[in-house]
Amino acid sequence: MQFSDYLKSYRQCIKEMPQKKIQVAFLSMFTIKGLKEVLTVKAFKEGIGIDCYEGAYRQVIQEALGWNEQFVIPDITFLLWDAESLLGDYYIDAYKYTVSERRNYIEDKWKEFRQYVNLLEQNIPGILVIHNFAYPAFSPLGIMETKQEFGLMESIEYLNHSLAEYCRDKTSVYIFDYAGFQSRFGAAALKDNKMYYLGDMKLSMDGLILLADGYLSFIRALAGKSRKCLVLDLDNTLWGGIVGEDGIDHIKLGLDYEGKAYREFQIYIKSLLHRGVILAVNSKNNYEDAMEVIENHNYMVLQKQDFAAFKINWQDKVSNMKELAEELNIGLDSMVFIDDDEVNCEMMRTNLPMVKTIHLNGNPVTYVDEIKRLTDFNTLSFTEEDRKKNEQYRTQILRNELKSNTATLEEFILSLNIQTRFEQLNDSNIGRISQLTMKTNQFNLTTRRYTESDLETLKSSGYEIVCIHVSDRFGDNGICGVLIYKLEKQELFIDTMLLSCRVMGRKIEDKYFEFLEEAAEKEQAAAITGEYIPTLKNKPVEGLYQEKGFVCILQDENRQMWRKNRKGKE
């Protein structure tokens, strides 16, 4: 789409926007006219509703100081403060200063900028995303720039390093890598000099479209729309050639031209395991031929244990994808499919549009770039649980096999030997608890999203926050659920009750209600009250409160309130 197309589509998107919206704010030191419209349309295309607030031009601090008077309460705020705006003429002519003057100037500017960020943190709720600083495309000293002590480039590097250190342990402050963004696309390609001098637009219209793509990674994660599973074809995707015809010794995979391209593609895919992405295979192939390559080829990077599930057969790939989703117990909209065959890709897009489908162009030297551009797996937190995710989903297949060989659900659950324990919110689990509120959609009665900072605020205001650990005969599932509640007027009010999809169907929710009964007894509560807020995905828990003996006391199109009076407390 062209920039003008986004502007035309914006009004229609506003009319059809989902009722539940993420509140987005932009605070910028340069003109960003049109960014709101582009981001709104992009988010809408992914089923995400947003409302955007644009702060006044170059009035970042004034906006922050008067924020309590503003109508909007943002869920996420983007701070577009560039190096040129912060440093002034220094950005163009740093060498009119001595080395010591340069150091002092940059240190003072960092302290000044840090004060601004502190002010934004204190006055504006929600997540704050700060641009780091792009490097100038040219130095006035040319090739002698790197010979300078604390020169222009090193000055920017100091600012970026200081910002990264500052943000690292702040739970609700993130960095948008604007320096990397400019490096990736090129400073010249992102800028329209005429519009810069006319209207202080430091990004061209095409540049704003690309920036919106970057912002969408944060919006997607905040909306719980991050994807979690990468499903891969084999022939001409993970290796060159067709193993059933060429044989293991003649496929392209190794250290030569094309073989190296396929091998490096596998290396980048394997790196996704470190961030908790699940890997699976969906391939039309003879199973034995394909597994011989995976298990025995000398240059195969991805090993059998790296994949959570395999569908290697002659069935159509759409059916295979549905079966993979069922086996892994995840939604189809959590999956990304990569294939070199255009017909298979078109079938997937037509029949399963919720799956993100990527068609490789058949030239393996471009494959690594395809995987680098993939932002759908971005999340707002990363925990030790994520490193174990592929293994946890791999054992899910073993559980499914056990379930299929067990006569009843009760027998299956009993044979799993499930062990659970509850744990209060603490420094070691807060990241995982926040992550679950952000990502869990199916077994989530209210779908409230909480950052780590939000959780700390809830705790300080009297809410109890606990997580549940789950393990069974096949291994440790880690932290799989969250329960947030508060005693209000002799009623125990449930704010959040959720379970990871990987432990759904095992009656873990019964442990929640046992826990709540014990908490209610301890607090001498007369009743337990819960809320159900329907979404497109949490239909599986629509009748949970009724099943547990609660009575509906309020119902409209947006929510239901349920209460269970405790015996002897009426």
Coordinates of C-alpha atoms in Angstrom, one line a residue:
M1 CA 0.0 0.0 0.0
Q2 CA 1.1 3.6 -0.7
F3 CA 1.0 6.3 1.9
S4 CA -2.1 7.8 0.3
D5 CA -3.9 4.4 0.4
Y6 CA -3.4 4.3 4.2
L7 CA -5.0 7.8 4.5
K8 CA -7.9 6.7 2.4
S9 CA -8.5 3.5 4.4
Y10 CA -8.2 5.2 7.8
R11 CA -11.8 6.5 8.0
Q12 CA -13.3 3.1 7.1
C13 CA -11.0 1.4 9.7
I14 CA -12.2 3.8 12.4
K15 CA -15.9 2.9 11.6
E16 CA -15.2 -0.9 11.8
M17 CA -12.7 -0.8 14.7
P18 CA -13.1 -3.4 17.5
Q19 CA -14.7 -2.0 20.6
K20 CA -11.8 -2.9 22.8
K21 CA -8.9 -0.6 21.8
I22 CA -5.3 -0.1 22.8
Q23 CA -4.6 3.6 23.6
V24 CA -1.4 4.7 21.8
A25 CA 0.4 8.1 22.3
F26 CA 3.1 9.7 20.2
L27 CA 5.4 12.4 21.7
S28 CA 7.7 13.7 19.0
M29 CA 10.4 16.3 18.5
F30 CA 9.7 16.3 14.7
T31 CA 6.7 16.2 12.4
I32 CA 5.0 12.8 12.1
K33 CA 1.9 13.7 10.2
G34 CA 0.3 10.5 8.9
L35 CA 1.9 8.1 11.3
K36 CA -1.4 7.7 13.3
E37 CA -3.3 6.8 10.2
V38 CA -0.8 4.3 8.9
L39 CA -0.4 2.5 12.3
T40 CA -4.2 2.4 12.8
V41 CA -4.7 0.7 9.4
K42 CA -1.9 -1.7 9.9
A43 CA -3.2 -2.7 13.4
F44 CA -6.7 -3.0 12.1
K45 CA -5.6 -5.5 9.4
E46 CA -4.3 -7.7 12.2
G47 CA -7.6 -7.5 14.2
I48 CA -6.2 -4.9 16.7
G49 CA -8.1 -1.8 17.6
I50 CA -6.1 1.3 18.5
D51 CA -6.8 4.9 19.4
C52 CA -3.9 7.3 18.8
Y53 CA -3.1 10.5 20.5
E54 CA -0.5 12.8 18.9
G55 CA 1.2 15.2 21.3
A56 CA 1.8 18.8 20.3
Y57 CA 4.8 19.4 18.0
R58 CA 8.1 19.6 20.0
Q59 CA 6.2 19.9 23.3
V60 CA 7.3 16.6 24.9
I61 CA 8.1 18.0 28.3
Q62 CA 5.1 20.3 28.4
E63 CA 2.9 17.4 27.5
A64 CA 4.3 15.3 30.3
L65 CA 4.0 18.0 32.9
G66 CA 0.3 18.6 32.0
W67 CA -0.6 14.9 31.4
N68 CA -3.1 14.7 34.3
E69 CA -5.2 17.2 32.4
Q70 CA -5.2 15.1 29.2
F71 CA -8.2 13.0 28.4
V72 CA -6.2 9.9 27.1
I73 CA -4.7 7.3 29.4
P74 CA -2.2 5.5 27.1
D75 CA -1.4 1.8 27.3
I76 CA 1.8 2.6 25.3
T77 CA 3.7 5.8 24.5
F78 CA 6.3 6.2 21.8
L79 CA 8.9 8.9 22.4
L80 CA 10.4 10.1 19.1
W81 CA 13.4 12.2 20.3
D82 CA 16.2 12.2 17.8
A83 CA 19.9 13.0 18.3
E84 CA 19.7 16.2 16.2
S85 CA 16.9 17.6 18.4
L86 CA 18.8 16.7 21.6
L87 CA 22.3 17.8 20.5
G88 CA 21.6 20.8 18.3
D89 CA 24.6 22.0 16.2
Y90 CA 26.9 19.6 18.0
Y91 CA 25.3 16.9 15.8
I92 CA 26.7 18.7 12.7
D93 CA 29.9 20.3 14.0
A94 CA 31.1 18.5 17.2
Y95 CA 34.7 19.4 16.5
K96 CA 34.4 23.0 17.4
Y97 CA 34.7 21.7 20.9
T98 CA 37.8 20.2 22.6
V99 CA 37.8 16.6 23.7
S100 CA 37.0 17.6 27.3
E101 CA 34.3 19.9 26.2
R102 CA 32.8 17.2 24.1
R103 CA 32.7 14.8 27.0
N104 CA 31.2 17.4 29.3
Y105 CA 28.6 18.4 26.7
I106 CA 27.5 14.9 26.0
E107 CA 27.4 13.9 29.7
D108 CA 25.3 17.0 30.4
K109 CA 23.0 16.1 27.5
W110 CA 22.5 12.6 28.8
K111 CA 21.7 13.8 32.3
E112 CA 19.2 16.3 30.8
F113 CA 17.6 13.6 28.6
R114 CA 17.5 11.1 31.6
Q115 CA 15.5 13.8 33.6
Y116 CA 13.0 14.1 30.7
V117 CA 12.6 10.3 30.6
N118 CA 12.1 10.2 34.4
L119 CA 9.4 12.9 34.0
L120 CA 7.6 10.9 31.4
E121 CA 7.8 7.7 33.5
Q122 CA 6.3 9.5 36.5
N123 CA 3.5 11.3 34.7
I124 CA 2.4 9.0 31.9
P125 CA 0.9 5.6 32.6
G126 CA 1.5 2.4 30.6
I127 CA 4.5 1.3 28.6
L128 CA 7.1 3.8 27.4
V129 CA 9.0 3.1 24.2
I130 CA 12.0 5.4 23.6
H131 CA 13.9 5.8 20.3
N132 CA 17.6 5.5 20.7
F133 CA 19.8 7.8 18.6
A134 CA 20.8 7.2 15.0
Y135 CA 24.3 7.8 13.9
P136 CA 25.0 10.6 11.4
A137 CA 25.4 9.3 7.9
F138 CA 28.6 11.4 7.5
S139 CA 31.4 12.8 9.7
P140 CA 32.9 16.2 9.0
L141 CA 36.3 14.5 9.5
G142 CA 35.6 11.7 7.0
I143 CA 37.9 8.7 7.3
M144 CA 39.6 10.3 10.3
E145 CA 36.4 10.1 12.4
T146 CA 37.5 6.8 14.1
K147 CA 40.8 8.3 15.0
Q148 CA 39.2 10.9 17.2
E149 CA 39.1 10.7 21.0
F150 CA 35.4 10.9 22.0
G151 CA 34.4 12.0 18.5
L152 CA 31.0 12.5 17.0
M153 CA 30.2 8.8 16.5
E154 CA 31.5 7.9 19.9
S155 CA 29.3 10.6 21.4
I156 CA 26.2 8.9 20.0
E157 CA 27.5 5.6 21.1
Y158 CA 27.8 6.9 24.6
L159 CA 24.2 8.2 24.6
N160 CA 22.9 4.8 23.3
H161 CA 24.9 2.8 25.8
S162 CA 23.7 5.0 28.7
L163 CA 20.1 4.7 27.5
A164 CA 20.3 0.9 27.2
E165 CA 21.8 0.7 30.8
Y166 CA 19.1 3.0 32.1
C167 CA 16.2 1.0 30.5
R168 CA 17.5 -2.5 31.1
D169 CA 15.9 -3.1 34.5
K170 CA 12.9 -0.9 34.1
T171 CA 9.9 -3.1 33.6
S172 CA 7.8 -0.7 31.6
V173 CA 10.4 1.1 29.6
Y174 CA 11.6 -0.3 26.2
I175 CA 13.9 0.9 23.5
F176 CA 13.0 1.2 19.8
D177 CA 16.3 0.6 18.0
Y178 CA 16.0 3.7 15.8
A179 CA 19.8 3.5 15.0
G180 CA 19.3 -0.1 13.8
F181 CA 16.1 1.0 11.9
Q182 CA 18.1 3.7 10.0
S183 CA 21.0 1.4 9.4
R184 CA 18.7 -1.4 8.0
F185 CA 16.8 0.8 5.5
G186 CA 19.4 3.6 4.9
A187 CA 19.3 7.2 6.1
A188 CA 18.8 8.5 2.5
A189 CA 15.9 6.1 1.8
L190 CA 14.1 7.2 5.0
K191 CA 14.3 10.9 4.4
D192 CA 12.8 13.4 2.0
N193 CA 15.0 16.4 2.2
K194 CA 12.4 18.8 0.7
M195 CA 9.8 17.8 3.3
Y196 CA 12.4 18.0 6.0
Y197 CA 13.1 21.7 5.2
L198 CA 9.5 22.5 4.5
G199 CA 7.9 20.9 7.6
D200 CA 10.6 19.3 9.8
M201 CA 9.6 15.8 8.6
K202 CA 12.7 13.7 9.4
L203 CA 11.0 10.7 8.0
S204 CA 9.6 10.5 4.5
M205 CA 6.1 9.0 3.9
D206 CA 7.7 5.7 3.0
G207 CA 9.8 6.0 6.1
L208 CA 6.7 6.5 8.3
I209 CA 5.2 3.3 6.8
L210 CA 8.3 1.4 7.8
L211 CA 8.3 3.0 11.3
A212 CA 4.7 1.9 11.8
D213 CA 5.8 -1.7 11.0
G214 CA 8.4 -1.4 13.8
Y215 CA 5.8 0.0 16.2
L216 CA 3.4 -2.8 15.3
S217 CA 5.7 -5.3 17.0
F218 CA 5.0 -3.6 20.3
I219 CA 1.3 -3.2 19.6
R220 CA 1.0 -6.8 18.6
A221 CA 2.7 -8.0 21.8
L222 CA 0.6 -5.7 24.0
A223 CA -2.6 -7.0 22.4
G224 CA -1.6 -10.6 23.0
K225 CA -1.2 -11.2 19.2
S226 CA 2.3 -12.5 19.1
R227 CA 2.8 -15.7 17.3
K228 CA 4.5 -18.7 19.0
C229 CA 5.1 -21.5 16.4
L230 CA 7.1 -21.6 13.2
V231 CA 6.1 -24.4 10.8
L232 CA 8.5 -25.3 8.1
D233 CA 8.5 -27.2 4.8
L234 CA 11.6 -29.3 4.1
D235 CA 12.5 -29.8 0.4
N236 CA 13.9 -26.6 -1.1
T237 CA 13.2 -24.8 2.3
L238 CA 15.6 -26.3 4.8
W239 CA 17.7 -27.9 2.1
G240 CA 18.0 -27.7 -1.6
G241 CA 16.5 -30.4 -3.8
I242 CA 14.0 -33.2 -3.2
V243 CA 15.4 -35.8 -0.9
G244 CA 13.0 -38.5 -2.3
E245 CA 14.5 -38.0 -5.8
D246 CA 18.0 -36.8 -5.1
G247 CA 18.9 -38.8 -2.0
I248 CA 20.6 -37.6 1.1
D249 CA 24.0 -37.4 -0.6
H250 CA 22.9 -35.1 -3.3
I251 CA 20.7 -32.5 -1.6
K252 CA 22.1 -29.0 -1.3
L253 CA 23.2 -28.5 2.3
G254 CA 26.8 -27.7 3.3
L255 CA 29.6 -25.2 2.9
D256 CA 29.3 -24.5 -0.9
Y257 CA 27.3 -21.7 -2.5
E258 CA 23.7 -22.9 -2.2
G259 CA 24.4 -25.4 0.5
K260 CA 25.8 -22.7 2.7
A261 CA 22.7 -20.5 2.2
Y262 CA 20.4 -23.3 3.4
R263 CA 22.7 -24.1 6.3
E264 CA 22.7 -20.4 7.5
F265 CA 19.0 -20.3 7.1
Q266 CA 18.8 -23.2 9.5
I267 CA 21.2 -21.4 11.9
Y268 CA 18.9 -18.4 12.1
I269 CA 15.8 -20.6 12.6
K270 CA 17.5 -22.4 15.4
S271 CA 18.3 -19.1 17.1
L272 CA 14.6 -18.6 17.5
L273 CA 14.5 -21.4 20.0
H274 CA 16.4 -19.1 22.4
R275 CA 13.4 -16.8 22.5
G276 CA 10.8 -19.4 23.0
V277 CA 9.6 -20.0 19.5
I278 CA 8.2 -23.5 18.9
L279 CA 9.4 -25.3 15.7
A280 CA 7.4 -27.8 13.7
V281 CA 7.5 -29.5 10.3
N282 CA 4.7 -29.7 7.7
S283 CA 6.1 -31.4 4.6
K284 CA 4.9 -33.6 1.7
N285 CA 7.5 -36.3 1.8
N286 CA 8.4 -39.9 2.7
Y287 CA 8.8 -39.8 6.4
E288 CA 11.8 -42.1 6.4
D289 CA 13.6 -40.1 3.7
A290 CA 13.1 -36.8 5.5
M291 CA 14.1 -38.1 8.9
E292 CA 17.2 -39.6 7.5
V293 CA 18.4 -36.1 6.5
I294 CA 17.3 -34.6 9.8
E295 CA 19.1 -37.3 11.9
N296 CA 22.1 -38.2 9.8
H297 CA 23.2 -35.4 7.4
N298 CA 26.5 -33.9 8.5
Y299 CA 25.5 -30.3 7.8
M300 CA 22.0 -30.5 9.2
V301 CA 21.8 -27.8 11.9
L302 CA 18.3 -28.4 13.1
Q303 CA 18.1 -31.7 14.9
K304 CA 15.1 -33.9 15.7
Q305 CA 14.9 -32.6 19.3
D306 CA 14.6 -29.0 18.0
F307 CA 11.1 -29.7 16.6
A308 CA 8.1 -30.0 18.8
A309 CA 6.0 -31.9 16.2
F310 CA 6.3 -33.4 12.7
K311 CA 3.7 -33.8 10.0
I312 CA 5.7 -35.5 7.2
N313 CA 3.2 -37.3 4.9
W314 CA 1.3 -37.0 1.6
Q315 CA -1.7 -35.3 3.1
D316 CA -2.6 -31.8 2.1
K317 CA -0.7 -29.2 4.2
V318 CA -3.9 -27.4 5.3
S319 CA -5.1 -30.6 7.1
N320 CA -1.6 -31.1 8.5
M321 CA -1.6 -27.6 9.9
K322 CA -4.9 -28.1 11.6
E323 CA -3.6 -31.3 13.2
L324 CA -0.4 -29.6 14.3
A325 CA -2.4 -26.9 16.1
E326 CA -4.5 -29.6 17.8
E327 CA -1.6 -31.7 18.8
L328 CA 0.3 -28.7 20.2
N329 CA -2.9 -27.2 21.7
I330 CA -2.3 -23.8 20.2
G331 CA -4.4 -21.5 18.0
L332 CA -3.9 -21.4 14.2
D333 CA -3.4 -17.7 14.6
S334 CA -0.3 -18.4 16.7
M335 CA 1.4 -20.1 13.7
V336 CA 3.7 -19.0 10.9
F337 CA 4.1 -21.2 7.9
I338 CA 7.1 -21.1 5.5
D339 CA 7.2 -22.9 2.2
D340 CA 8.9 -22.5 -1.2
D341 CA 5.8 -23.8 -3.1
E342 CA 3.5 -21.1 -4.2
V343 CA 0.5 -23.4 -4.7
N344 CA 0.8 -24.7 -1.1
C345 CA 1.1 -21.1 0.2
E346 CA -1.9 -20.0 -1.7
M347 CA -3.9 -22.9 -0.4
M348 CA -2.9 -22.1 3.2
R349 CA -3.8 -18.4 2.8
T350 CA -7.2 -19.3 1.2
N351 CA -8.2 -22.0 3.7
L352 CA -6.4 -20.8 6.9
P353 CA -6.0 -17.0 6.6
M354 CA -5.3 -16.8 10.3
V355 CA -2.0 -18.6 9.7
K356 CA 0.7 -16.2 8.6
T357 CA 2.1 -17.7 5.4
I358 CA 5.4 -16.7 3.9
H359 CA 6.3 -17.8 0.4
L360 CA 10.0 -18.2 -0.3
N361 CA 11.0 -17.2 -3.8
G362 CA 13.1 -20.3 -4.5
N363 CA 16.4 -18.4 -4.2
P364 CA 18.1 -19.6 -1.0
V365 CA 20.4 -16.6 -0.7
T366 CA 17.4 -14.5 0.2
Y367 CA 16.0 -16.9 2.9
V368 CA 18.0 -15.5 5.8
D369 CA 16.7 -12.0 5.1
E370 CA 13.1 -13.4 5.2
I371 CA 13.6 -14.8 8.7
K372 CA 15.3 -11.6 9.9
R373 CA 12.4 -9.5 8.8
L374 CA 9.9 -11.7 10.8
T375 CA 8.7 -9.7 13.8
D376 CA 5.6 -11.7 14.7
F377 CA 7.4 -13.5 17.5
N378 CA 8.3 -10.4 19.4
T379 CA 7.1 -10.2 23.1
L380 CA 7.4 -7.7 25.8
S381 CA 9.2 -10.1 28.2
F382 CA 11.5 -13.1 28.0
T383 CA 11.8 -15.6 30.8
E384 CA 13.6 -18.8 31.6
E385 CA 10.3 -20.5 30.8
D386 CA 10.7 -19.5 27.2
R387 CA 14.0 -21.3 26.8
K388 CA 12.2 -24.6 27.7
K389 CA 9.1 -24.0 25.6
N390 CA 10.0 -26.3 22.6
E391 CA 10.7 -29.2 25.0
Q392 CA 7.5 -28.5 26.9
Y393 CA 5.5 -28.6 23.7
R394 CA 7.3 -31.7 22.5
T395 CA 6.2 -33.6 25.6
Q396 CA 2.7 -32.4 24.8
I397 CA 2.7 -34.9 21.9
L398 CA 3.4 -37.7 24.5
R399 CA 0.5 -36.6 26.6
N400 CA -1.8 -36.6 23.5
E401 CA -0.6 -40.2 22.8
L402 CA -1.4 -41.2 26.3
K403 CA -4.8 -39.5 26.2
S404 CA -5.7 -41.4 23.0
N405 CA -4.9 -44.7 24.6
T406 CA -6.9 -43.9 27.8
A407 CA -10.6 -44.8 28.1
T408 CA -11.8 -41.7 30.0
L409 CA -10.7 -38.2 30.7
E410 CA -10.6 -39.0 34.4
E411 CA -8.3 -42.0 33.8
F412 CA -6.0 -39.8 31.6
I413 CA -5.7 -37.1 34.2
L414 CA -5.1 -39.6 37.0
S415 CA -2.4 -41.3 34.9
L416 CA -0.6 -38.0 34.4
N417 CA 0.2 -37.7 38.1
I418 CA -0.2 -34.0 38.0
Q419 CA 1.5 -31.9 40.7
T420 CA 0.7 -28.2 41.3
R421 CA 1.9 -25.5 43.7
F422 CA 1.0 -21.9 44.1
E423 CA 3.5 -19.1 44.5
Q424 CA 3.1 -15.5 45.4
L425 CA 4.3 -12.7 43.1
N426 CA 8.0 -12.1 43.5
D427 CA 11.1 -10.8 41.6
S428 CA 11.8 -14.2 40.0
N429 CA 8.3 -14.8 38.6
I430 CA 6.9 -11.4 37.8
G431 CA 8.2 -11.5 34.3
R432 CA 6.5 -14.8 33.5
I433 CA 3.2 -13.6 35.2
S434 CA 3.2 -10.5 33.1
Q435 CA 3.9 -12.5 30.0
L436 CA 1.0 -14.8 30.6
T437 CA -1.4 -11.9 31.0
M438 CA -0.1 -10.5 27.8
K439 CA -0.3 -13.7 25.7
T440 CA -3.0 -15.9 27.1
N441 CA -6.3 -15.7 25.2
Q442 CA -8.3 -18.9 25.4
F443 CA -8.5 -19.8 29.1
N444 CA -8.6 -16.2 30.2
L445 CA -11.8 -14.9 31.8
T446 CA -11.1 -11.2 31.6
T447 CA -8.1 -10.9 29.2
R448 CA -6.6 -8.0 31.2
R449 CA -3.1 -7.2 30.1
Y450 CA -0.6 -6.3 32.8
T451 CA 3.0 -5.1 32.5
E452 CA 5.4 -5.8 35.4
S453 CA 4.9 -2.3 36.6
D454 CA 1.1 -2.8 36.5
L455 CA 1.5 -5.9 38.6
E456 CA 3.5 -4.1 41.2
T457 CA 0.9 -1.3 41.3
L458 CA -1.9 -3.9 41.8
K459 CA 0.0 -5.5 44.6
S460 CA 0.6 -2.2 46.4
S461 CA -3.1 -1.5 46.2
G462 CA -4.2 -4.7 48.0
Y463 CA -4.5 -7.3 45.3
E464 CA -3.2 -10.8 45.8
I465 CA -1.3 -12.1 42.8
V466 CA -0.3 -15.8 42.6
C467 CA 0.9 -18.1 39.9
I468 CA 0.6 -21.9 39.6
H469 CA 3.4 -24.3 38.7
V470 CA 2.4 -27.5 37.0
S471 CA 4.3 -30.7 36.5
D472 CA 3.4 -34.3 35.6
R473 CA 5.0 -37.6 34.7
F474 CA 6.4 -36.2 31.4
G475 CA 8.2 -33.3 33.0
D476 CA 7.9 -29.7 34.4
N477 CA 5.5 -27.4 32.6
G478 CA 6.7 -24.4 34.7
I479 CA 4.5 -21.5 35.5
C480 CA 1.2 -22.1 33.6
G481 CA -1.4 -19.9 35.2
V482 CA -2.2 -16.6 37.1
L483 CA -4.8 -15.7 39.7
I484 CA -5.4 -12.1 40.8
Y485 CA -8.0 -11.3 43.4
K486 CA -8.9 -8.9 46.1
L487 CA -11.1 -8.7 49.2
E488 CA -13.7 -6.0 48.8
K489 CA -16.6 -5.5 51.2
Q490 CA -16.5 -9.1 52.4
E491 CA -16.4 -10.4 48.9
L492 CA -13.4 -12.0 47.3
F493 CA -13.3 -10.4 43.8
I494 CA -11.5 -12.3 41.0
D495 CA -9.8 -9.8 38.7
T496 CA -7.8 -12.4 36.6
M497 CA -7.9 -16.2 36.2
L498 CA -6.0 -17.7 33.3
L499 CA -4.2 -20.8 32.2
S500 CA -1.7 -21.5 29.5
C501 CA -3.2 -23.4 26.6
R502 CA -0.7 -26.1 27.0
V503 CA -2.3 -27.3 30.3
M504 CA -5.9 -26.8 29.3
G505 CA -8.2 -29.8 29.6
R506 CA -6.5 -31.3 32.7
K507 CA -8.8 -29.8 35.4
I508 CA -6.1 -27.5 36.7
E509 CA -8.8 -24.8 37.1
D510 CA -10.2 -26.9 40.0
K511 CA -7.1 -26.0 41.9
Y512 CA -7.9 -22.3 41.5
F513 CA -11.3 -22.7 43.1
E514 CA -9.9 -24.8 45.9
F515 CA -7.3 -22.1 46.5
L516 CA -10.0 -19.3 46.4
E517 CA -12.2 -21.2 48.9
E518 CA -9.3 -21.4 51.3
A519 CA -8.5 -17.7 50.8
A520 CA -12.1 -16.8 51.4
E521 CA -12.2 -18.8 54.6
K522 CA -9.1 -17.1 55.8
E523 CA -10.5 -13.7 55.1
Q524 CA -14.0 -14.6 56.4
A525 CA -15.4 -13.5 53.0
A526 CA -19.2 -14.0 52.5
A527 CA -18.9 -14.6 48.8
I528 CA -16.6 -15.1 45.9
T529 CA -17.3 -12.9 42.8
G530 CA -15.9 -13.4 39.4
E531 CA -16.2 -11.6 36.0
Y532 CA -16.3 -12.9 32.5
I533 CA -15.5 -10.5 29.6
P534 CA -16.2 -12.3 26.3
T535 CA -13.7 -12.0 23.5
L536 CA -13.4 -13.8 20.1
K537 CA -11.1 -16.4 21.7
N538 CA -12.1 -17.1 25.3
K539 CA -15.3 -19.0 24.4
P540 CA -13.9 -22.2 26.1
V541 CA -14.4 -20.6 29.6
E542 CA -17.7 -19.0 29.0
G543 CA -19.6 -21.4 31.2
L544 CA -16.8 -21.9 33.8
Y545 CA -18.4 -20.0 36.7
Q546 CA -21.8 -21.6 36.2
E547 CA -20.1 -25.0 36.1
K548 CA -18.5 -24.2 39.5
G549 CA -21.8 -23.3 41.1
F550 CA -21.7 -19.5 40.7
V551 CA -24.9 -17.5 39.9
C552 CA -25.0 -14.8 37.3
I553 CA -25.9 -11.4 38.9
L554 CA -25.3 -9.1 36.0
Q555 CA -25.1 -9.6 32.3
D556 CA -24.9 -7.4 29.2
E557 CA -23.1 -7.7 25.8
N558 CA -19.8 -6.6 27.3
R559 CA -19.5 -8.7 30.5
Q560 CA -21.0 -11.0 33.0
M561 CA -20.7 -10.9 36.8
W562 CA -21.0 -14.2 38.8
R563 CA -21.3 -14.7 42.5
K564 CA -21.1 -17.8 44.8
N565 CA -22.3 -17.3 48.4
R566 CA -20.3 -19.3 50.9
K567 CA -22.2 -21.7 53.1
G568 CA -23.0 -20.2 56.5
K569 CA -22.0 -16.7 55.3
E570 CA -25.2 -15.6 53.6

